[in-house]
Tab-separated table of N, CA and C in Angstrom:
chain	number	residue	atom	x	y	z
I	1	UNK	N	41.595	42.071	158.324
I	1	UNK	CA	40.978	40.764	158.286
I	1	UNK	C	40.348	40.545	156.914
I	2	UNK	N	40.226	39.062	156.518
I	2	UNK	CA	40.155	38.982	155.010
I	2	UNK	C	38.721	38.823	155.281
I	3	UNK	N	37.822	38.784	153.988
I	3	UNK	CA	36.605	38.909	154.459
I	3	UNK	C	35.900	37.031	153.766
I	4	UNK	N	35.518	36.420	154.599
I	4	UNK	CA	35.010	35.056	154.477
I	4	UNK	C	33.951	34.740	154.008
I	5	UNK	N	33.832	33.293	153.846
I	5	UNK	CA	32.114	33.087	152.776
I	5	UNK	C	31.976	31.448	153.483
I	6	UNK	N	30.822	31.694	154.024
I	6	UNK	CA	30.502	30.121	154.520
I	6	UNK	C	29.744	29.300	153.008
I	7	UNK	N	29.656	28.268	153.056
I	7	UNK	CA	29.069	27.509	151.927
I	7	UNK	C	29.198	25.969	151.996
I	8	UNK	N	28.749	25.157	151.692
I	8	UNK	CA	28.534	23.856	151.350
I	8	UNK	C	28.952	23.350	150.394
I	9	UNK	N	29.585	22.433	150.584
I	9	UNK	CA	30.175	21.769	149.442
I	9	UNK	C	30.256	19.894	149.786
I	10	UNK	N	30.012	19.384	148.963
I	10	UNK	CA	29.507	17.886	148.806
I	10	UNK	C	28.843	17.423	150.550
I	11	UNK	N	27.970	18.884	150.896
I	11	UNK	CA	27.191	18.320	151.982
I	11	UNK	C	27.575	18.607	153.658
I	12	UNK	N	28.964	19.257	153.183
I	12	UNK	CA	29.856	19.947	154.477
I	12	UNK	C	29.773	21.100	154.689
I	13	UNK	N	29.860	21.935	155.537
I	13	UNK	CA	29.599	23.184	155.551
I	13	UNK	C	31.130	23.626	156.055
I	14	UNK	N	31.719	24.757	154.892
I	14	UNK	CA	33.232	24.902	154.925
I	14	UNK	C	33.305	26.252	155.154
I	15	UNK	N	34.355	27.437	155.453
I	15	UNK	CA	34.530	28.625	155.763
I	15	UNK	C	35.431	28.539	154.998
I	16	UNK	N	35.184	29.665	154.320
I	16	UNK	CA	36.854	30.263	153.097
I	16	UNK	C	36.556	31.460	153.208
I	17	UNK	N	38.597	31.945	153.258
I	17	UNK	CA	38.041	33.325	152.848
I	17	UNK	C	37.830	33.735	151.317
I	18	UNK	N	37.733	35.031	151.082
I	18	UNK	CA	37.073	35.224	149.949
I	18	UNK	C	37.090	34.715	148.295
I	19	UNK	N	39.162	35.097	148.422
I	19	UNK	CA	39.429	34.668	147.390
I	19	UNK	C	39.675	32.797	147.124
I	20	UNK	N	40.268	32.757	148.066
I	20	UNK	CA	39.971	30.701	147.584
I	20	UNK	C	38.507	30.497	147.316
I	21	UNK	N	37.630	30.882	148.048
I	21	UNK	CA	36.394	30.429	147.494
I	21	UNK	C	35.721	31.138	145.975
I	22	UNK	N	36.455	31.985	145.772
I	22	UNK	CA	36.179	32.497	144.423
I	22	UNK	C	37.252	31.333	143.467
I	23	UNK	N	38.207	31.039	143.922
I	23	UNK	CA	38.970	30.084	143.001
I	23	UNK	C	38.039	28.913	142.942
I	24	UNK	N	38.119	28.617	143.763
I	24	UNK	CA	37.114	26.758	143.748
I	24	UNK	C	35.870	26.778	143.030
I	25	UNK	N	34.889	28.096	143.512
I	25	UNK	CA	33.997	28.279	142.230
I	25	UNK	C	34.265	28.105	141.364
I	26	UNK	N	35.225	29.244	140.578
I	26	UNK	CA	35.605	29.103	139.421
I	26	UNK	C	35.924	28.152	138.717
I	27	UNK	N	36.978	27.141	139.644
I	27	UNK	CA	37.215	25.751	139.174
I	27	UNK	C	35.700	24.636	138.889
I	28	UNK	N	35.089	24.968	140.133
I	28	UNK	CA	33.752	24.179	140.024
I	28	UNK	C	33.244	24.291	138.765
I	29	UNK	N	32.942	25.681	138.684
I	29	UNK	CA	32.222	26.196	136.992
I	29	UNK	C	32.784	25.755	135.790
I	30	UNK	N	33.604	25.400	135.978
I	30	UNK	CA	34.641	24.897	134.775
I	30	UNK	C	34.635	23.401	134.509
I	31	UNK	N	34.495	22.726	135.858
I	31	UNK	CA	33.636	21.218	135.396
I	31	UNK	C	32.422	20.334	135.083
I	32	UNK	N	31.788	21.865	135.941
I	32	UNK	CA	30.107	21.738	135.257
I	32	UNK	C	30.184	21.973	133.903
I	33	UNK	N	30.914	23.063	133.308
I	33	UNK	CA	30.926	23.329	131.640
I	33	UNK	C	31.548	21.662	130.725
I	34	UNK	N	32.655	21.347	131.230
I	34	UNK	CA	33.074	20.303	130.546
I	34	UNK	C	32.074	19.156	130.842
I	35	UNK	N	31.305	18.986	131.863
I	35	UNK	CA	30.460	17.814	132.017
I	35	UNK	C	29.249	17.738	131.701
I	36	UNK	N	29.252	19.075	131.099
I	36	UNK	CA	27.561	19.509	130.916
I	36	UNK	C	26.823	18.398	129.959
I	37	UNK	N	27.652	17.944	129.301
I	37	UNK	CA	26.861	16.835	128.162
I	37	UNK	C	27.180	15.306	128.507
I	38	UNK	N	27.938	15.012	129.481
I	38	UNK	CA	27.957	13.806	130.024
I	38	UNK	C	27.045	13.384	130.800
I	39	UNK	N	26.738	12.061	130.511
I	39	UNK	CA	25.353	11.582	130.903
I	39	UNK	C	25.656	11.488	133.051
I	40	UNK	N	26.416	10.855	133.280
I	40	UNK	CA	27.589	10.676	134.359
I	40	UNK	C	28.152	12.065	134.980
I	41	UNK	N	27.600	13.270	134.513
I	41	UNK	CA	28.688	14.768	134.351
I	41	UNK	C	28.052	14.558	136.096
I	42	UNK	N	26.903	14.967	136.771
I	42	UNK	CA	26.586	15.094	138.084
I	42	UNK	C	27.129	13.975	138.960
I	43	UNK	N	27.351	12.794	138.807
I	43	UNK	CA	27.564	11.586	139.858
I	43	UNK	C	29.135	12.293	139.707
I	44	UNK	N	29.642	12.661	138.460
I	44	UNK	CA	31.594	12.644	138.432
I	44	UNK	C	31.843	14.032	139.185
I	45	UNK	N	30.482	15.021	139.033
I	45	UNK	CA	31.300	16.571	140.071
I	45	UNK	C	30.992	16.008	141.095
I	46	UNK	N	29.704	15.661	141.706
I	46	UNK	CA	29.516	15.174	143.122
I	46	UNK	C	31.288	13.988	143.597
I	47	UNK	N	31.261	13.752	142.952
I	47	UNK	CA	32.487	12.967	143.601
I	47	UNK	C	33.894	13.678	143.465
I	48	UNK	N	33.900	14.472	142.890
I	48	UNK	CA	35.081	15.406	143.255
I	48	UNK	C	35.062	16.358	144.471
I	49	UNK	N	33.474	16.763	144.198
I	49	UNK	CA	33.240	17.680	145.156
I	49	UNK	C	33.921	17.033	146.765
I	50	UNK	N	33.215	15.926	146.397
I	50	UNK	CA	33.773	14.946	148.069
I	50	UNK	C	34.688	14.813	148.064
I	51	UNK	N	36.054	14.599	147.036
I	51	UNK	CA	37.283	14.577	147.374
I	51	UNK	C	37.834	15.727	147.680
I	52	UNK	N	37.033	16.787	146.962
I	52	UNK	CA	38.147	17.816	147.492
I	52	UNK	C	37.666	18.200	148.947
I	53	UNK	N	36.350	17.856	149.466
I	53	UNK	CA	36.107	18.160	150.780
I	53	UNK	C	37.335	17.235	151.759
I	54	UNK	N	37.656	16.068	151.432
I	54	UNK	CA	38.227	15.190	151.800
I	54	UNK	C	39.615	15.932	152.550
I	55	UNK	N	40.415	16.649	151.274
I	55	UNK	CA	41.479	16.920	151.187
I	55	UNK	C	41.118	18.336	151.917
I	56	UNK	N	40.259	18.985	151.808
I	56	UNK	CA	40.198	20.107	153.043
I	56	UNK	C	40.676	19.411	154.444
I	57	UNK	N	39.298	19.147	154.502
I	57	UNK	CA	39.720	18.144	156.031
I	57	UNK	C	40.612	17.915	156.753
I	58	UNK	N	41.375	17.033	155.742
I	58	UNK	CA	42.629	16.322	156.529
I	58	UNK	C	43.942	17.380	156.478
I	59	UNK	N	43.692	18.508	155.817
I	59	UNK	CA	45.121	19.345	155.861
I	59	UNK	C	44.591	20.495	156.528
I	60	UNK	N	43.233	20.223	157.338
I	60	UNK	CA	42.935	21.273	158.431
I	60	UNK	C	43.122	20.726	159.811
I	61	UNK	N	43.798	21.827	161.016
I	61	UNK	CA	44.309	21.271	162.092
I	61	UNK	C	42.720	21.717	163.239
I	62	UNK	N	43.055	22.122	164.405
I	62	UNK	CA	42.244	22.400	164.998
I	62	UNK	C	42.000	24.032	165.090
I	63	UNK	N	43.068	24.613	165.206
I	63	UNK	CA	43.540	26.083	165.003
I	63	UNK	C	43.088	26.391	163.699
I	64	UNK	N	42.861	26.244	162.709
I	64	UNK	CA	42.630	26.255	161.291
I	64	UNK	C	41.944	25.829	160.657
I	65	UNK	N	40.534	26.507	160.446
I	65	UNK	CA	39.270	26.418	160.358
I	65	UNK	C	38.719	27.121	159.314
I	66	UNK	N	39.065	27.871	158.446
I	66	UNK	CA	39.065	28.949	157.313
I	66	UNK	C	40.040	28.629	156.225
I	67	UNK	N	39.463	27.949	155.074
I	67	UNK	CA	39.864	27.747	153.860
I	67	UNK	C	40.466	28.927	153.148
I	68	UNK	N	42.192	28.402	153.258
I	68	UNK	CA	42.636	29.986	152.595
I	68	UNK	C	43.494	29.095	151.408
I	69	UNK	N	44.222	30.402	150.343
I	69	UNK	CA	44.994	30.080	149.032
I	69	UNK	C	46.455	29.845	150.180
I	70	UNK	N	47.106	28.934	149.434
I	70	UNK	CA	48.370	28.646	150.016
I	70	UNK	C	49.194	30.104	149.872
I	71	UNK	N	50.396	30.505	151.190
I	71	UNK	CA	51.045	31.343	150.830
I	71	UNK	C	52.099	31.208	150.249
């Protein structure tokens, strides 16, 4: 069994296992760096953040509840 990480993201509370949620960090960290000097940088991650919660969502069924990397 892979080992999982609960966490929040734009206000949702999501289950991943380990490594996708180490990817999405990573990705996260990478738009805080590019936005760091934009006045707008927090309103533009907060709204990604929500899209990508978005796109969790809807490509999760009922059976499938744990944010994994595509195989």
């Amino acid at each position: 069994m892979n080992e999982i990480k609960r966490c929040s993201l734009a206000g949702i509370g999501l289950t991943f296992e380990k490594e996708a949620y180490n990817r999405l960090n990573d990705y996260l960290q990478s738009l805080k760096h590019a936005y760091r000097n934009n006045a707008d940088g927090e309103e533009i991650l907060a709204d990604i953040e929500a899209r990508i919660v978005e796109l969790i969502l809807s490509a999760q069924n009922d059976v499938q509840n744990v944010v994994c990397l595509p195989l």
